[in-house]
Coordinates of C-alpha atoms in Angstrom, one line a residue:
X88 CA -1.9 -22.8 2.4
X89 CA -2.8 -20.2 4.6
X90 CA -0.4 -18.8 6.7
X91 CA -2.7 -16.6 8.8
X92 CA -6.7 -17.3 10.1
X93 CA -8.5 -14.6 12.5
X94 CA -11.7 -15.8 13.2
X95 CA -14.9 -13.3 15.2
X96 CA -11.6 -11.5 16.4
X97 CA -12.8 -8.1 18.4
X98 CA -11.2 -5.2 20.1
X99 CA -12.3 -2.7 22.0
X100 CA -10.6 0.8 23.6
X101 CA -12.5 2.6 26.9
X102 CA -16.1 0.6 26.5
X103 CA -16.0 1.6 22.6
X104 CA -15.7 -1.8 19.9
X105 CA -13.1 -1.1 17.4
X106 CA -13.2 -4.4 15.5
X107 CA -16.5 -6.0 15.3
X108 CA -16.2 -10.1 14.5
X109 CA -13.1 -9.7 12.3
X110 CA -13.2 -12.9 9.9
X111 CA -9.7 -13.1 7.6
X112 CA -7.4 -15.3 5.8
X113 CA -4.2 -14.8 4.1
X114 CA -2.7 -17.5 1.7
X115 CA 1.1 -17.5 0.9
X116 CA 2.2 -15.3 -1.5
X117 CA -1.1 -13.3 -1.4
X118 CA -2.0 -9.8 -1.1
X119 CA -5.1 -7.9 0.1
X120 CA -5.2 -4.5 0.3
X121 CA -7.4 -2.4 3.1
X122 CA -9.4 0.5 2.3
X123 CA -11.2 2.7 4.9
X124 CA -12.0 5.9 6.6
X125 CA -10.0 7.4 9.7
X126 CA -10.9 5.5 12.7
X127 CA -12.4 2.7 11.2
X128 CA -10.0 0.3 12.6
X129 CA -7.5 -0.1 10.0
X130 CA -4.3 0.2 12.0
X131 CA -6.0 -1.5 15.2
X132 CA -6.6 -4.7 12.9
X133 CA -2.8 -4.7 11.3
X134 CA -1.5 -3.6 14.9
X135 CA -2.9 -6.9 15.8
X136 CA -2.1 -9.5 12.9
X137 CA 1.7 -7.4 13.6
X138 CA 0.9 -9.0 17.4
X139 CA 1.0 -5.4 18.8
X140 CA -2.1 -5.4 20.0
X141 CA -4.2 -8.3 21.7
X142 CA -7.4 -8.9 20.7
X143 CA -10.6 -9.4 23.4
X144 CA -12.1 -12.4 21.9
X145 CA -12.3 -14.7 18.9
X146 CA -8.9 -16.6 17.4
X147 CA -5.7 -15.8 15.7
X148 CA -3.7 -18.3 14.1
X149 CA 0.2 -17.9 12.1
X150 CA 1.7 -20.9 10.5
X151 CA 5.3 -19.9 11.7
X152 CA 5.6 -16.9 9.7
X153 CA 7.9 -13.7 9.9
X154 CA 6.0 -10.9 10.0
X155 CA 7.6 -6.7 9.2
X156 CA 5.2 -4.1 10.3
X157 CA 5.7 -0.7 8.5
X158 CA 3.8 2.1 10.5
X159 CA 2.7 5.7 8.6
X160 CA 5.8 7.0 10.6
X161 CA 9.2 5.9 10.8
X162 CA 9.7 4.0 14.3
X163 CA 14.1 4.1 14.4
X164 CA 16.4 3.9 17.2
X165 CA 17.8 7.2 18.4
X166 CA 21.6 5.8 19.1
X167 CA 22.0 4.2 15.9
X168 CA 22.9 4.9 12.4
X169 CA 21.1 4.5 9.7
X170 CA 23.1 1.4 8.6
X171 CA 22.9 -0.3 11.9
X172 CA 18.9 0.5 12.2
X173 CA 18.9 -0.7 8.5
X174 CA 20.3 -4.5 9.3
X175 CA 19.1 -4.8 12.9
X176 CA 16.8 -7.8 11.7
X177 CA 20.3 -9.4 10.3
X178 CA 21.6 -8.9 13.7
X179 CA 18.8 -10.8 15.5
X180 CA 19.4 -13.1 12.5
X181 CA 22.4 -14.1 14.0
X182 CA 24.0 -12.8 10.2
X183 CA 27.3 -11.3 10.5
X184 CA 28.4 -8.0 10.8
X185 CA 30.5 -8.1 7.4
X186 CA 27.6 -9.8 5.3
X187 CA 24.7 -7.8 7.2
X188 CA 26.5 -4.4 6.3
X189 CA 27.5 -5.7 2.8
X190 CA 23.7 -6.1 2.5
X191 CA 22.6 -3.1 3.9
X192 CA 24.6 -1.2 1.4
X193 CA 22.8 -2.9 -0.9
X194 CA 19.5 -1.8 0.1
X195 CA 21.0 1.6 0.7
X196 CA 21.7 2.0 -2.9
X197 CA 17.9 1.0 -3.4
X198 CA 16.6 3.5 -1.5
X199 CA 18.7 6.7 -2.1
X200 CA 20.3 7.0 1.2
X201 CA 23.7 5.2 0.5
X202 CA 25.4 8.8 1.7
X203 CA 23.4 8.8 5.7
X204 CA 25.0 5.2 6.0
X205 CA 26.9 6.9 9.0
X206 CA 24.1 9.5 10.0
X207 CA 21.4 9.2 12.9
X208 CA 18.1 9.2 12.5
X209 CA 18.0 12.9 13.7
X210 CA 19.9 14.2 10.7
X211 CA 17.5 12.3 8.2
X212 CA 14.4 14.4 6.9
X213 CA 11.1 12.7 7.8
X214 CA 10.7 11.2 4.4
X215 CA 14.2 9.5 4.4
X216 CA 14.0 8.1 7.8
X217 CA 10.5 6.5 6.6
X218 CA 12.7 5.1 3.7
X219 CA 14.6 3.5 5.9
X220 CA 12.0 1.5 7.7
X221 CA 10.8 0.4 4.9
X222 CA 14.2 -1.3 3.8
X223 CA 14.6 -2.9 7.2
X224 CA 11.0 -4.3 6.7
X225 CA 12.2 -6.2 3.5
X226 CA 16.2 -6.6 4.7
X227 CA 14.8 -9.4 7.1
X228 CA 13.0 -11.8 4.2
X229 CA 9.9 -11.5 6.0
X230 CA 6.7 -13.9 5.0
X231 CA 4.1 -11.2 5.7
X232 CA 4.6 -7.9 5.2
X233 CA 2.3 -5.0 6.8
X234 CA 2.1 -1.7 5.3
X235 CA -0.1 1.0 7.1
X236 CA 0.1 4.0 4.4
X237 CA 4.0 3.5 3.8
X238 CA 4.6 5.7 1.1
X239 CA 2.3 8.7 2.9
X240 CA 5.4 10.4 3.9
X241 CA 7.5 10.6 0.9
X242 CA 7.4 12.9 -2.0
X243 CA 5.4 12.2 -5.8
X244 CA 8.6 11.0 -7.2
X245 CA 10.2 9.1 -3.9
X246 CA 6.8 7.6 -3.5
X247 CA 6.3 6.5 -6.6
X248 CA 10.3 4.8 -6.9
X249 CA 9.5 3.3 -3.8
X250 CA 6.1 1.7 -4.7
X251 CA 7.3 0.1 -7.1
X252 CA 10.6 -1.1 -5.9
X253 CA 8.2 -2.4 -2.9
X254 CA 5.4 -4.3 -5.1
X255 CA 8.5 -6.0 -7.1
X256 CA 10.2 -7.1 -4.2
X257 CA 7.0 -9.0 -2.9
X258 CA 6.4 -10.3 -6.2
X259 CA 9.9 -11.8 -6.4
X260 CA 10.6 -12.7 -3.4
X261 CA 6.4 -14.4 -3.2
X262 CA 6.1 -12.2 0.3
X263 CA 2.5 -12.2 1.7
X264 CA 1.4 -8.3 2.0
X265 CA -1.5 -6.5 3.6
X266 CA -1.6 -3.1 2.5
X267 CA -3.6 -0.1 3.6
X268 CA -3.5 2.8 1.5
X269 CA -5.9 5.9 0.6
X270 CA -4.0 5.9 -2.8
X271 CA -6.3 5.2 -5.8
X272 CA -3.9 3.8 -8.4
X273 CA -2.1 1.7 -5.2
X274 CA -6.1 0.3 -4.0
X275 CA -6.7 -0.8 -7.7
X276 CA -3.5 -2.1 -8.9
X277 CA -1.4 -3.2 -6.0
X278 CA -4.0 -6.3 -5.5
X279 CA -6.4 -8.6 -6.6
X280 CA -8.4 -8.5 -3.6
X281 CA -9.6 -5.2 -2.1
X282 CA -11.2 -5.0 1.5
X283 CA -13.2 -2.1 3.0
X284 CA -12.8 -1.9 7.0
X285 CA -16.4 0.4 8.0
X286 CA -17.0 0.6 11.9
X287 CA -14.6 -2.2 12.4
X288 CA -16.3 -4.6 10.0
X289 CA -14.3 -6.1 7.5
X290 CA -15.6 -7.1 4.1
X291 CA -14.7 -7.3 0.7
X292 CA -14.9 -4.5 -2.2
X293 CA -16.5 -4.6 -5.5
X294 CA -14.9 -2.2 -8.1
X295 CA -17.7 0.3 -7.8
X296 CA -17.2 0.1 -3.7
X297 CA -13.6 1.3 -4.2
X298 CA -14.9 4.1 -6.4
X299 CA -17.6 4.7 -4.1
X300 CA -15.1 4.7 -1.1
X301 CA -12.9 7.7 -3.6
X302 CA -15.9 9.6 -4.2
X303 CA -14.7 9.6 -7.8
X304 CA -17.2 9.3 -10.9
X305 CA -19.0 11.0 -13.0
X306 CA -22.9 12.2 -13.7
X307 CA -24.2 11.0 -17.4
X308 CA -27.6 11.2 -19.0
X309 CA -28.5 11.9 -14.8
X310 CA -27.2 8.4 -13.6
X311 CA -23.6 8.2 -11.7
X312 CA -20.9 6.0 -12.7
X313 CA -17.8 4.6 -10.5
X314 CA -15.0 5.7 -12.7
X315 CA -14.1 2.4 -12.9
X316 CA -16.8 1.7 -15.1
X317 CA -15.5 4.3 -17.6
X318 CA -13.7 3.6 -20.8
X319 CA -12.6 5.4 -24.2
X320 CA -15.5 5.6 -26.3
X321 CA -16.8 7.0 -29.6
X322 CA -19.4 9.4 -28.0
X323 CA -20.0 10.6 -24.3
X324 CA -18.0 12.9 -22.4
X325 CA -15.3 15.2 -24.3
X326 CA -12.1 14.8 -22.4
X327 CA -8.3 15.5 -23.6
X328 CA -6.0 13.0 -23.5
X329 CA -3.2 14.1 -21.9
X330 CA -0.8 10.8 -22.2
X331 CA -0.4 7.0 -21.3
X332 CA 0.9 5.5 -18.5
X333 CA 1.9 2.5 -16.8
X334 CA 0.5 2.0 -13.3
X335 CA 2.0 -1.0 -11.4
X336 CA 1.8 -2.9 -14.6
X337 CA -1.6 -1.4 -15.8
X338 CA -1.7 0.7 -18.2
X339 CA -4.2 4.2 -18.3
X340 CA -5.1 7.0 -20.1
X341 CA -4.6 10.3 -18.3
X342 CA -7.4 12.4 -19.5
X343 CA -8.5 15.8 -18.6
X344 CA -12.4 16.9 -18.3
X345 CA -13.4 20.4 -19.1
X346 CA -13.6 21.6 -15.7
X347 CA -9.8 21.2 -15.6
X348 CA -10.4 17.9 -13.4
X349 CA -7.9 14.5 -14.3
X350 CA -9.2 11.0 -14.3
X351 CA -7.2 7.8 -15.2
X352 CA -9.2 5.2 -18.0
X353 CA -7.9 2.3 -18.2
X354 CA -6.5 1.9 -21.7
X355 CA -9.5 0.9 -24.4
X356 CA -9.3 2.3 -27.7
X357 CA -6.3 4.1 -29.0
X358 CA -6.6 7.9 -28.8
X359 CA -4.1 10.8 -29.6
X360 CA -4.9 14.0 -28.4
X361 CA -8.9 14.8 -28.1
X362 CA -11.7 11.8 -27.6
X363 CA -14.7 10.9 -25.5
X364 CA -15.5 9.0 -22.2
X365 CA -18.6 6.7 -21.3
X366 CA -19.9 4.4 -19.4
X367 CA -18.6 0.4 -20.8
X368 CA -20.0 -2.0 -18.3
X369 CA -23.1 -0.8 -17.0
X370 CA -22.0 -0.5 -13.7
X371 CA -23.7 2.5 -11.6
X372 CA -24.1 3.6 -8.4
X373 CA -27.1 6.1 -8.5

């Protein structure tokens, strides 16, 4: 069932066309995630579906849904703590106070920032106030969740605890996401489908496109290969593995080139410390 349609939908800003004929549909449950270059009308199109932005022409349909809209910076009210901005959505819930704050704790704990409970945004470091949008973005059970480069803000090891603390809550909890992220491991795990927004035209994005989109892949025999098309192999490219790793539930090899540079394989054959990298599908992009 889908829970959102945008049909030929189009905006503009000053004379200049930021969407062109946007055509998209979201099932329940589902998520898509956006890739694309600065100003290529990312954030215009999730401002919209977030019903921050109007739209010029064309058609926009929700089925009744709840819809949380995380920006790349935190948006939190000045006169309130951190608890209190953390279970506003409870309070327009109608939820009261004692079970909103016994939740809020909860998510509190979740997100490191049990301690600020009392604090105001001001005394939060940018990072932790962008933590605590994104717990109020989940506190309210939404059915669509918008994420415009949450994790941007936060540090390798914050980011990463928050990723995936994020990606199991929507997969528990069967929220629809969209997702916009210039993370490689986020574009190719976090969903099935990937989109590329170019000059405000949406479409979707073969595995090669995302690599393409990265800039990352290698030269061999003189053709270029997406690294997506790479693999452990018997003979090609001599890399070091460094180690494995699980990615949002897929698991890589890290391996290092020569030149010093690190790529993630996905895991193939087993390898221990030294092996070789080739092409596997015959997929190029010369």
């Amino acid at each position: 069932m889908a829970i959102i349609r945008v049909e030929n939908v189009t905006k503009g800003f000053e004379k200049e066309l930021i969407l062109r004929g946007i055509n998209f549909e979201l099932q329940r449950g589902e998520t898509v995630t956006i890739l694309g270059g600065s100003g290529s009308g990312k954030t215009t199109f999730l401002k919209v579906l977030a019903g921050l932005l109007s739209f010029d022409s064309g058609s926009y349909e929700k089925a009744g849904v709840k819809i949380a809209y995380i920006s790349q910076k935190p948006v939190l009210f000045s006169h309130m703590t951190v608890l209190e901005n953390l279970v506003f959505p409870l309070k327009c819930q109608k939820v009261k106070r004692k079970e909103r704050e016994a939740i809020g704790r909860v998510f509190l704990e979740k997100s490191e920032l049990a301690k600020w409970a009392d604090a105001y945004p001001y005394e939060l470091s940018g990072g932790q106030q962008q933590r605590v949008s994104v717990a109020r973005a989940l506190i309210g059970n939404p059915d669509l969740l918008l994420m415009d480069e949450p994790f941007s803000s936060l540090d390798v090891r914050l980011g990463r605890d928050m990723r995936q603390w994020v990606f199991a809550q929507i997969e528990e909890r069967d929220i629809a996401a969209v997702f916009v992220t210039h993370h490689y491991e986020e574009a190719k795990v976090f969903s099935e489908q990937v989109l590329l927004m170019d000059h405000g035209v949406l479409s979707e994005a073969s595995d090669a496109a995302i690599d393409a989109f990265f800039g990352d892949g290698l030269l061999y025999n003189d053709v270029y290969y997406p690294i997506g098309a790479w693999g452990m192999a018997d003979a090609g490219v001599a890399v070091r593995v460094e180690r494995q790793l699980m990615l949002y539930g897929q698991a890589y090899w890290s391996v290092i080139l020569e030149d010093g540079t690190q790529k993630f394989i996905i895991v193939g054959d087993n390898a221990i410390e030294k092996g070789y990298i080739a092409p596997v599908r015959g997929e190029k992009d010369a």
